């Protein structure tokens, strides 16, 4: 956990300029965007994967979805957006700190390649 890059961002060890912060999570710009708008919602608590969350932990995900929907104007999501959680190797999860990608700013196709 101490080596977790997202924990370091959340803890201020690695400087970042969150676009949103609250008690439960922060939202930052992805360092390597794949869409004109590409944010990452990071729970402040460290969960490597969805499987690590118990039922109570997982309630934060509901709050996260509701928060994103309340930030449509602030984050420029009015034309629509896509939320993605990459879970595990097949999905290409590269950072083992649960996070939600928020993608927007262009029309998107939907394929698995
Ligand atoms: P994953 O593949 O695990 O779902 O997504 C990890 C995401 O984190 C990638 O889109 C990657 O660009 C982003 N990322 C990795 N390291 C950093 C970092 O230090 N800062 C920020 N802002 N994004 C990062
Ligand atoms: Zn972490």
mmCIF file of C-alpha atoms and ligand atoms in Angstrom:
data_model
loop_
_atom_site.group_PDB
_atom_site.id
_atom_site.type_symbol
_atom_site.label_atom_id
_atom_site.label_comp_id
_atom_site.label_asym_id
_atom_site.label_seq_id
_atom_site.Cartn_x
_atom_site.Cartn_y
_atom_site.Cartn_z
ATOM 1 C CA UNK A 1 0.000 0.000 0.000
ATOM 2 C CA UNK A 2 2.844 2.424 0.766
ATOM 3 C CA UNK A 3 4.096 2.003 -2.775
ATOM 4 C CA UNK A 4 0.690 2.783 -4.245
ATOM 5 C CA UNK A 5 0.967 5.722 -6.633
ATOM 6 C CA UNK A 6 -2.644 6.753 -6.102
ATOM 7 C CA UNK A 7 -2.255 6.671 -2.309
ATOM 8 C CA UNK A 8 0.748 8.970 -2.764
ATOM 9 C CA UNK A 9 -1.354 11.371 -4.841
ATOM 10 C CA UNK A 10 -4.192 11.261 -2.298
ATOM 11 C CA UNK A 11 -1.727 11.786 0.561
ATOM 12 C CA UNK A 12 -0.033 14.731 -1.178
ATOM 13 C CA UNK A 13 3.309 12.944 -1.499
ATOM 14 C CA UNK A 14 2.983 13.304 -5.280
ATOM 15 C CA UNK A 15 1.602 16.735 -6.202
ATOM 16 C CA UNK A 16 -1.646 16.783 -8.141
ATOM 17 C CA UNK A 17 -4.348 19.328 -8.769
ATOM 18 C CA UNK A 18 -7.629 17.554 -8.087
ATOM 19 C CA UNK A 19 -10.586 18.809 -10.097
ATOM 20 C CA UNK A 20 -12.830 17.689 -7.223
ATOM 21 C CA UNK A 21 -12.308 16.569 -3.644
ATOM 22 C CA UNK A 22 -14.601 15.357 -0.903
ATOM 23 C CA UNK A 23 -14.429 13.208 2.202
ATOM 24 C CA UNK A 24 -14.607 9.954 0.264
ATOM 25 C CA UNK A 25 -12.582 10.506 -2.915
ATOM 26 C CA UNK A 26 -10.707 12.835 -5.236
ATOM 27 C CA UNK A 27 -11.017 13.313 -8.984
ATOM 28 C CA UNK A 28 -7.861 14.071 -11.006
ATOM 29 C CA UNK A 29 -6.936 14.326 -14.662
ATOM 30 C CA UNK A 30 -5.448 11.146 -16.102
ATOM 31 C CA UNK A 31 -1.753 11.666 -16.903
ATOM 32 C CA UNK A 32 -2.173 9.795 -20.219
ATOM 33 C CA UNK A 33 -5.645 10.723 -21.493
ATOM 34 C CA UNK A 34 -7.393 8.561 -24.058
ATOM 35 C CA UNK A 35 -10.238 11.041 -24.579
ATOM 36 C CA UNK A 36 -10.450 14.853 -24.674
ATOM 37 C CA UNK A 37 -11.682 14.667 -21.096
ATOM 38 C CA UNK A 38 -10.290 11.804 -19.046
ATOM 39 C CA UNK A 39 -10.603 11.951 -15.288
ATOM 40 C CA UNK A 40 -9.898 9.384 -12.594
ATOM 41 C CA UNK A 41 -12.075 9.125 -9.518
ATOM 42 C CA UNK A 42 -9.970 7.733 -6.676
ATOM 43 C CA UNK A 43 -11.496 6.544 -3.406
ATOM 44 C CA UNK A 44 -9.375 7.918 -0.570
ATOM 45 C CA UNK A 45 -9.321 4.470 1.012
ATOM 46 C CA UNK A 46 -7.048 1.931 -0.622
ATOM 47 C CA UNK A 47 -8.827 -1.014 -2.220
ATOM 48 C CA UNK A 48 -6.683 -2.811 -4.773
ATOM 49 C CA UNK A 49 -9.681 -4.310 -6.530
ATOM 50 C CA UNK A 50 -13.454 -4.536 -6.300
ATOM 51 C CA UNK A 51 -13.044 -7.938 -4.667
ATOM 52 C CA UNK A 52 -11.378 -6.298 -1.666
ATOM 53 C CA UNK A 53 -14.504 -4.305 -0.866
ATOM 54 C CA UNK A 54 -17.091 -5.631 1.510
ATOM 55 C CA UNK A 55 -20.715 -4.611 1.199
ATOM 56 C CA UNK A 56 -20.284 -1.540 3.371
ATOM 57 C CA UNK A 57 -17.140 -0.442 1.531
ATOM 58 C CA UNK A 58 -18.962 -0.792 -1.769
ATOM 59 C CA UNK A 59 -21.516 1.825 -0.740
ATOM 60 C CA UNK A 60 -18.886 4.393 -1.665
ATOM 61 C CA UNK A 61 -19.343 3.391 -5.299
ATOM 62 C CA UNK A 62 -22.962 4.493 -5.203
ATOM 63 C CA UNK A 63 -21.896 7.819 -3.763
ATOM 64 C CA UNK A 64 -19.228 8.091 -6.462
ATOM 65 C CA UNK A 65 -21.753 7.588 -9.269
ATOM 66 C CA UNK A 66 -24.109 10.135 -7.744
ATOM 67 C CA UNK A 67 -21.270 12.625 -7.348
ATOM 68 C CA UNK A 68 -20.175 12.277 -10.969
ATOM 69 C CA UNK A 69 -23.724 12.836 -12.148
ATOM 70 C CA UNK A 70 -23.812 15.989 -10.025
ATOM 71 C CA UNK A 71 -20.602 17.311 -11.599
ATOM 72 C CA UNK A 72 -21.724 17.207 -15.239
ATOM 73 C CA UNK A 73 -21.441 20.957 -15.666
ATOM 74 C CA UNK A 74 -18.243 21.411 -13.669
ATOM 75 C CA UNK A 75 -16.421 18.639 -15.531
ATOM 76 C CA UNK A 76 -17.866 19.361 -18.982
ATOM 77 C CA UNK A 77 -19.826 16.120 -19.199
ATOM 78 C CA UNK A 78 -23.089 17.593 -20.495
ATOM 79 C CA UNK A 79 -22.950 15.748 -23.841
ATOM 80 C CA UNK A 80 -22.451 12.401 -22.143
ATOM 81 C CA UNK A 81 -19.696 10.414 -20.560
ATOM 82 C CA UNK A 82 -18.499 6.885 -19.999
ATOM 83 C CA UNK A 83 -17.446 5.370 -16.683
ATOM 84 C CA UNK A 84 -14.990 2.468 -16.711
ATOM 85 C CA UNK A 85 -13.518 0.264 -14.012
ATOM 86 C CA UNK A 86 -10.744 -1.982 -15.262
ATOM 87 C CA UNK A 87 -10.702 -5.041 -13.029
ATOM 88 C CA UNK A 88 -7.793 -7.451 -13.243
ATOM 89 C CA UNK A 89 -5.416 -8.560 -15.954
ATOM 90 C CA UNK A 90 -7.824 -9.180 -18.827
ATOM 91 C CA UNK A 91 -9.207 -5.664 -18.467
ATOM 92 C CA UNK A 92 -5.694 -4.215 -18.333
ATOM 93 C CA UNK A 93 -5.830 -2.843 -14.794
ATOM 94 C CA UNK A 94 -2.417 -1.268 -14.319
ATOM 95 C CA UNK A 95 -2.805 0.522 -10.976
ATOM 96 C CA UNK A 96 -3.918 -1.634 -8.066
ATOM 97 C CA UNK A 97 -5.925 1.075 -6.342
ATOM 98 C CA UNK A 98 -9.561 0.898 -7.361
ATOM 99 C CA UNK A 99 -10.493 3.829 -9.594
ATOM 100 C CA UNK A 100 -13.208 4.889 -11.994
ATOM 101 C CA UNK A 101 -12.262 6.346 -15.368
ATOM 102 C CA UNK A 102 -14.525 9.204 -16.495
ATOM 103 C CA UNK A 103 -14.283 9.626 -20.270
ATOM 104 C CA UNK A 104 -15.945 12.427 -22.231
ATOM 105 C CA UNK A 105 -15.518 15.115 -24.847
ATOM 106 C CA UNK A 106 -16.012 13.025 -27.979
ATOM 107 C CA UNK A 107 -18.364 10.485 -29.508
ATOM 108 C CA UNK A 108 -17.174 7.042 -28.498
ATOM 109 C CA UNK A 109 -17.441 3.655 -30.142
ATOM 110 C CA UNK A 110 -17.811 0.566 -27.965
ATOM 111 C CA UNK A 111 -15.652 -2.404 -28.841
ATOM 112 C CA UNK A 112 -13.373 -4.909 -27.169
ATOM 113 C CA UNK A 113 -10.072 -5.364 -28.978
HETATM 114 P P1 LIG B 1 -5.993 1.255 -15.230
HETATM 115 O O1 LIG B 1 -5.326 0.721 -16.461
HETATM 116 O O2 LIG B 1 -5.362 0.690 -13.970
HETATM 117 O O3 LIG B 1 -7.484 1.119 -15.248
HETATM 118 O O4 LIG B 1 -5.749 2.816 -15.265
HETATM 119 C C1 LIG B 1 -4.704 3.464 -14.644
HETATM 120 C C2 LIG B 1 -4.710 4.874 -15.163
HETATM 121 O O5 LIG B 1 -3.929 5.670 -14.323
HETATM 122 C C3 LIG B 1 -4.121 5.008 -16.580
HETATM 123 O O6 LIG B 1 -5.082 5.606 -17.441
HETATM 124 C C4 LIG B 1 -2.909 5.894 -16.359
HETATM 125 O O7 LIG B 1 -2.709 6.810 -17.422
HETATM 126 C C5 LIG B 1 -3.220 6.610 -15.062
HETATM 127 N N1 LIG B 1 -2.076 6.967 -14.258
HETATM 128 C C6 LIG B 1 -1.031 6.169 -13.925
HETATM 129 N N2 LIG B 1 -0.168 6.834 -13.132
HETATM 130 C C7 LIG B 1 -0.685 8.075 -12.962
HETATM 131 C C8 LIG B 1 -0.224 9.236 -12.249
HETATM 132 O O8 LIG B 1 0.815 9.254 -11.615
HETATM 133 N N3 LIG B 1 -1.017 10.348 -12.299
HETATM 134 C C9 LIG B 1 -2.197 10.358 -12.994
HETATM 135 N N4 LIG B 1 -2.886 11.507 -12.984
HETATM 136 N N5 LIG B 1 -2.641 9.293 -13.688
HETATM 137 C C10 LIG B 1 -1.897 8.165 -13.671
HETATM 138 ZN ZN1 LIG B 2 -3.628 3.045 -2.939
#
